Amino acid sequence: MSEKIEEDVRIGVFVCSCGSNIGGLIDVKEVAEYAKNLPNVVFTEDNLYTCSETGLTQIKNGIKEHNLNRVVVASCTPRTHEPLFRDCVKAEGLNEYLFQFVNIRDQCTWVHMKHPKEALEKAKEVIRMGVAKAAKLEALENIVVDATPTAMVIGGGVAGMTAALSLANQGFETHLVEKANELGGKLNIINKLFPTSQDASELLASLKKRVESNPNLTVYTSAKVKNIEGFVGNFEIEVDQKDKNIDLTIGVIVVAVGASLLTPTGKFGYDGNIRITQYELEDKLRNNEVNAKDIVMIQCVGARNDERVYCSNVCCMTALKNALIIKEKNPEANITILFRDLYTPGTYYEEYYRRAREAGIVFMSYKLEKEPIVEENTIKVFNEYIGEEISISYDLLVLSTPLIANDDNKELAQMLKVPLEENKFFLEAHVKLRPMDFATDGIFICGAAKWPVDITESITQGYAASARASTIISHDTIEVEGATSFLPEYNKSLCTGCEICITVCPYKAISKNENDEIEITQVLCKGCGVCGATCTSHAIIIRHFTDEQILSEIYAFGGI
Amino acid sequence: MSKFYLKYMHLEVFNIMSFEPKILGFLCNWCSYAGADLAGVSRMQYPPNIRVIRVMCSGRVDPKFIFEALRVGADGVIVLGCHLGDCHYLEGNYEAEKKFDMVKRFLKLIDFDDRVRLDWVSASEGARYASMITEFTDHIKTLGPSPAGKDNPDDETLEKLKAIEEAAGGDRMRALVGRERKITEQENVYGETVSLDKFNEIFDLAIKDEYNRHRILGLLEKESKSVKDLAKELKIDSSIVLEHMVTLKSRGQVDFGELLGITPTFHKL
Amino acid sequence: MVDNSKSALIIGAGIAGIQAALDLGDMGIKVHLIEKSPVIGGKMAQLDKTFPTLDCSICILAPKLSECYRHPNISLYTLSEVQKIEGISGDFTVEVLKRARYVKEDVCTNCGDCATICPVRGVPNYFDANLKNMAAVYIPFPAAVPPVYIVDKNSCVYLNYGICGLCATNCGAEAIDLTQKDEILEFENVGCIIVAPGYGLMEDVNPLTKYGYKKYRNVVTSLEFERLICASGPLDGHLRRLSDGEDPKKIAFLQCIGSRSDRDQKYCSSICCMYCTKAAMIAYEHNNDLESYAFYIDMRAGGKGFQSFLHRGEDEYNIKYIKSKVSHIDIDEDESPIITYEDLDTSEIKQIKVDLAVLATCIIPSEGIDKLADVLGIELNKYNFIKTDPFFPVETSVEGIFTCGCAREPMDIPRSVAEASGAAAKAAEVIKGG
């Protein structure tokens, strides 16, 4: 049922010969003749190359001279040529969604070369199906919403500051929200940075200075995001800063909340005194408190095991860095690093590993099944290569622990309506090709909040998230193709409020508004059609692939 | 084999050999349609029986499309999407899988399940597309023409297909299949995760029930009937028919009709 | 928004270059995308599947290729190389040599009639790792963008000897123009340049003799292996030994070939640990009897889901990981590779015979990077990759010229994509920030 205004449907069918690719196997003139007798068809023509300038002109002339209000082109494949023909009909004043493509080359003449008679019949039938759908097509407008040119970065560590700076430098009003009372995140804890051994405080100071002096950038420390409403280009966000409420209208959000440190209680005799974590070591090194002579470091503590499968990326380099610092200060120190697989990929890091070895640091591998045994003054570790258990005496034991997801990731994820993966880090839209995006439009992720990364990559990702965010707010409006899902007014009474459509939408485009009505946010809809196929009352309509349109193709297929 | 059969066997073989199936395919834009195009660009040949309807996502394929296709005479229907995990729209093909599973269970009730297929073809699998269509076409050829085929459709089959389509399209079945992934992979409203086996138990029961209920409704389309008559036509127990009647009445879909002697009849509302 | 007519010029249209182009184009900035080869997509287009998701590579890449091609803000120049630049950040002038394709790009309908009729057949197709031949007029793979054929000027007999020309006379659309000439294009008002030439293959410059590469038919490189298992590759995805056509039942994946070595490259090639497991998994999918052996020094799997991926390899795909150092490869009378290695878990020298050996060769800087660095005036580091500071990761030594991806150091696709977006952000800061 629809509220379509009944009109006189006038379809023009253009059958392409594609040189000899189609015409060489089937008689396109016969096909065009056949199409003339199909319902609603008022004009047909065969072209040598419909996609050529000549062909496109023929289409435009056909529209003009025969008052066509639907165009069907039967040629190659819509995947390459639909945009071209849509532009063509649009140029002649016809809505681009009133165009239907029929594939009679890639899926007909090219694949049935030994059956020309059958290929001819098939071409006729698929054109009949295409014409049937064309008769049911409706004009559609693209969806346009305003985009507020402001950004919010949640998290003021190195990734967050980098993202915020980049956005501000591009000219966007940017708001940086940080939970702690100062910016910097883990940069406040780290002593020196690998692979250059620069002071972390220098990098932090430089970033802070740039952040604080940028006129487009407003920083809120001791501040937390309390509530988020709205959608891409139009988020309404409430920030709580020391019990003061701040309301902001934001175009795009970048999540840069980083990760947390793991305290390895109960592992390897950890006591926070002489059996410490790498981060506690950073502090001691900064204060020049390390006087130990025999140092042992154990890698993969609480990582790459049943409890936590993943590798935390930064621990090996951190251990190497701290070992080199100790060795530099005290060349007589004996440092042994017990590792399972040493993670120093790439050029700089592999070089760093060599430096560490050349400096006299001893590397000994151990297996997960035979973990080192920590005693009062010695560590016993079984070395596969030698085939013996080795005893190493120590006066300082450093445990390299992984970065873990923040406890409050879940709360933030729920507010943003974005997913977490099994380790509770944030889950991006696509691991390979959309690493900085969430599936929900307008929200981006960078840094250790997504997965443990080092400072270099945190900076890269901060820039990357800003670029992705910028693609949205660089324009006054956000436009999406009109072939979206919608719940028309006349079907609202059919909706039972079961909310299953909300569950199945991967883009969180469907929600319930304050009147308890189902609302499909057009600008978030990607047109997949799953909600329409799922709706228990058959109330949702998928534009350009409606039930009516697809059924018309099915009936034409059945010869009805 | 009887002599009679042997004498005329060649005609039957000839019939089967000359039977050209009508096959309808639903291909998703991003993977399977692209794979089909690649088969074309690579000139990989396959039988000319298939007609393709392009959808954006295999998750768009509403079960009613498959049933309608069979009702208008398709001998086989194939739905092709992206490989699981590769869906352009992230999860559409998982939904397609669940819907198709329901379609198959319904069609199994009338021995039609062999005529439909769901599979995955990626954009780079031109050769796989060609061999899949070849294999499916051959498969349908051996099954022979559909009893609902255009040339000589069997009324009972058409009536059963209609009942299935309406049963699958009812809000109960659509709700079950729509919630399936959430309930079995995450949790239901009580915070419990239902195992797939348990779900399928409930599902199969629902399928059988709704099928019979809609067959009843179908038979009551033209005239009122008694429970006994319905039981005889449907070849199921009267007690079961009565149970369904009670449910249908509570749903407001049937009501009492005239009395035939002392036997009540029901009519469709 | 600051309306700016400045453009960005991106050198290299692999996944990194493409991502940067799309980001900048989507921001409303005009992009000139310059690519040396006749098609875009780089190495990623040659892969079968990608780790850790086992997505079909060309399937996830193709929409990006299309988007690039149709984007109103992106101008694509293939068969093109930057020859000279002048100016400073915010205002570069760039001279580009656009080599003749001999086919008119806006006329060719990609029908392939030319290739069918071309008499020159034995041209090795670099896209198929030279494992398959093509004609002198070709398109490297069917879904290539731009969807336009190319005449290879080195093997075309018309261009070299003045004979034939059948492709031109047979082209229905009259798209072939064998009189086309190379052109010089000049781009002014270029705000920033992004250098993303990707990486080169060690096997192109190193004979890898102790592994028997090119000597033994059953020793292949990882890229060759990708093409062999690829559904649209030379064997249509049915993996067979190149010596006798038999199905391999034991495959060895040798990591760290030419990397982490004092003799060849000292650095780590980053991605081989992951892609060897991936390759073994794909091979297993084709043949469930397969036994795979991965020879490694340190398994490097730090990315998201990477460790789980390795576990799956071990648990479900019959991959045995051997901590080892490989010495060399011999063959037996069946041409089956015999690998001599030191088992680092037992300190013994061992040998293992397999049906096929795959060499995970080191990623080296892109071919021609010296010349490119010279033209742009940017510094290379001691490994000949583009030099960057760890805390200014996408900036080169020249202001306004940015870099990303494997041009900097070996890295996987997610990192390349992130870096590309990062470089786009820096470019946007210059172009929009003023």
Short mmCIF file of C-alpha atoms in Angstrom, two decimals, chain C residues 255-402:
data_model
loop_
_atom_site.label_atom_id
_atom_site.label_comp_id
_atom_site.label_asym_id
_atom_site.label_seq_id
_atom_site.Cartn_x
_atom_site.Cartn_y
_atom_site.Cartn_z
CA GLN C 255 60.11 -16.84 7.74
CA CYS C 256 62.89 -14.27 8.03
CA ILE C 257 64.30 -14.95 4.57
CA GLY C 258 66.76 -12.15 3.99
CA SER C 259 65.69 -10.29 7.11
CA ARG C 260 67.02 -10.19 10.68
CA SER C 261 70.24 -11.31 9.06
CA ASP C 262 73.75 -10.00 9.09
CA ARG C 263 74.18 -11.12 5.51
CA ASP C 264 71.14 -9.48 3.98
CA GLN C 265 68.84 -7.02 5.77
CA LYS C 266 69.25 -6.51 9.49
CA TYR C 267 65.71 -5.39 10.14
CA CYS C 268 62.53 -7.36 10.69
CA SER C 269 60.04 -7.53 7.85
CA SER C 270 57.12 -7.34 10.37
CA ILE C 271 54.37 -9.09 8.48
CA CYS C 272 55.78 -12.46 7.53
CA CYS C 273 54.86 -14.22 10.78
CA MET C 274 51.23 -13.36 10.22
CA TYR C 275 51.03 -13.92 6.52
CA CYS C 276 52.70 -17.31 6.65
CA THR C 277 50.03 -18.50 9.04
CA LYS C 278 47.40 -16.99 6.78
CA ALA C 279 48.84 -18.65 3.70
CA ALA C 280 48.96 -22.00 5.48
CA MET C 281 45.33 -21.59 6.53
CA ILE C 282 44.18 -20.84 3.01
CA ALA C 283 46.14 -23.80 1.67
CA TYR C 284 44.53 -25.99 4.33
CA GLU C 285 41.08 -24.84 3.26
CA HIS C 286 41.86 -26.23 -0.17
CA ASN C 287 43.24 -29.51 1.18
CA ASN C 288 42.42 -30.76 4.67
CA ASP C 289 45.24 -33.31 4.58
CA LEU C 290 47.83 -30.58 4.48
CA GLU C 291 50.62 -30.41 7.06
CA SER C 292 52.22 -27.01 7.35
CA TYR C 293 55.48 -26.12 9.04
CA ALA C 294 56.32 -22.54 9.92
CA PHE C 295 59.99 -21.92 10.60
CA TYR C 296 60.41 -18.82 12.75
CA ILE C 297 62.84 -17.02 15.04
CA ASP C 298 60.37 -14.92 17.07
CA MET C 299 56.66 -15.02 16.30
CA ARG C 300 55.57 -11.43 15.92
CA ALA C 301 51.86 -11.11 16.32
CA GLY C 302 51.06 -7.93 18.23
CA GLY C 303 48.07 -6.62 16.33
CA LYS C 304 44.41 -7.02 17.18
CA GLY C 305 43.36 -10.64 17.05
CA PHE C 306 46.78 -11.72 15.81
CA GLN C 307 47.68 -14.04 18.69
CA SER C 308 44.30 -15.78 18.47
CA PHE C 309 44.94 -16.15 14.76
CA LEU C 310 48.16 -18.03 15.45
CA HIS C 311 46.42 -20.28 17.96
CA ARG C 312 43.78 -21.11 15.38
CA GLY C 313 46.55 -21.98 12.96
CA GLU C 314 47.99 -24.43 15.41
CA ASP C 315 44.71 -25.88 16.69
CA GLU C 316 42.54 -25.99 13.59
CA TYR C 317 44.78 -25.77 10.54
CA ASN C 318 47.50 -28.29 11.36
CA ILE C 319 50.35 -25.77 11.42
CA LYS C 320 53.44 -26.68 13.41
CA TYR C 321 55.59 -23.78 14.50
CA ILE C 322 59.29 -24.61 14.69
CA LYS C 323 61.55 -22.14 16.47
CA SER C 324 64.59 -22.41 14.26
CA LYS C 325 67.16 -20.90 11.98
CA VAL C 326 67.13 -22.16 8.45
CA SER C 327 70.42 -22.84 6.73
CA HIS C 328 69.64 -23.84 3.19
CA ILE C 329 67.43 -25.88 0.89
CA ASP C 330 68.36 -28.88 -1.29
CA ILE C 331 66.10 -31.10 -3.35
CA ASP C 332 65.68 -34.83 -3.82
CA GLU C 333 65.07 -36.73 -7.05
CA ASP C 334 61.40 -35.77 -6.91
CA GLU C 335 62.32 -32.10 -6.78
CA SER C 336 60.93 -32.03 -3.25
CA PRO C 337 62.68 -29.43 -1.11
CA ILE C 338 64.78 -30.63 1.83
CA ILE C 339 65.27 -27.97 4.45
CA THR C 340 68.31 -27.99 6.72
CA TYR C 341 67.77 -26.03 9.92
CA GLU C 342 68.89 -25.62 13.51
CA ASP C 343 66.08 -26.45 15.89
CA LEU C 344 66.38 -23.77 18.58
CA ASP C 345 64.40 -25.81 21.06
CA THR C 346 66.78 -28.73 20.99
CA SER C 347 69.94 -27.17 19.52
CA GLU C 348 70.08 -29.98 16.97
CA ILE C 349 70.69 -29.62 13.26
CA LYS C 350 67.80 -31.27 11.48
CA GLN C 351 66.45 -31.84 8.02
CA ILE C 352 62.89 -32.05 6.83
CA LYS C 353 61.55 -32.97 3.44
CA VAL C 354 58.46 -31.17 2.21
CA ASP C 355 56.52 -30.98 -1.06
CA LEU C 356 56.67 -27.23 -1.37
CA ALA C 357 58.72 -24.52 0.32
CA VAL C 358 57.50 -20.94 0.59
CA LEU C 359 60.03 -18.20 1.27
CA ALA C 360 58.79 -15.24 3.28
CA THR C 361 61.15 -12.79 1.70
CA CYS C 362 62.10 -9.51 3.30
CA ILE C 363 60.25 -6.34 2.37
CA ILE C 364 62.68 -3.85 0.89
CA PRO C 365 62.27 -0.21 -0.09
CA SER C 366 60.31 0.40 -3.26
CA GLU C 367 62.14 0.12 -6.55
CA GLY C 368 63.24 3.55 -7.68
CA ILE C 369 63.01 5.10 -4.23
CA ASP C 370 66.49 6.57 -4.52
CA LYS C 371 65.53 8.51 -7.61
CA LEU C 372 62.23 9.56 -6.05
CA ALA C 373 63.90 10.75 -2.86
CA ASP C 374 66.35 12.71 -4.99
CA VAL C 375 63.59 14.38 -6.97
CA LEU C 376 61.69 15.30 -3.83
CA GLY C 377 64.75 16.21 -1.81
CA ILE C 378 63.74 13.98 1.08
CA GLU C 379 66.14 11.95 3.17
CA LEU C 380 66.25 8.21 3.30
CA ASN C 381 67.39 6.37 6.40
CA LYS C 382 70.18 3.86 6.50
CA TYR C 383 67.90 1.09 5.32
CA ASN C 384 66.89 3.22 2.35
CA PHE C 385 63.34 3.62 3.59
CA ILE C 386 62.00 7.16 3.89
CA LYS C 387 63.39 8.76 7.02
CA THR C 388 60.94 9.92 9.65
CA ASP C 389 61.20 10.84 13.32
CA PRO C 390 59.44 8.37 15.63
CA PHE C 391 57.41 11.19 17.20
CA PHE C 392 56.63 12.89 13.90
CA PRO C 393 55.88 9.63 12.15
CA VAL C 394 54.38 10.83 8.88
CA GLU C 395 56.67 13.80 8.26
CA THR C 396 59.66 13.58 5.94
CA SER C 397 62.72 15.76 6.14
CA VAL C 398 61.06 18.29 3.84
CA GLU C 399 58.24 20.42 5.19
CA GLY C 400 55.00 19.82 3.35
CA ILE C 401 56.01 16.40 2.12
CA PHE C 402 54.50 13.56 4.12
#
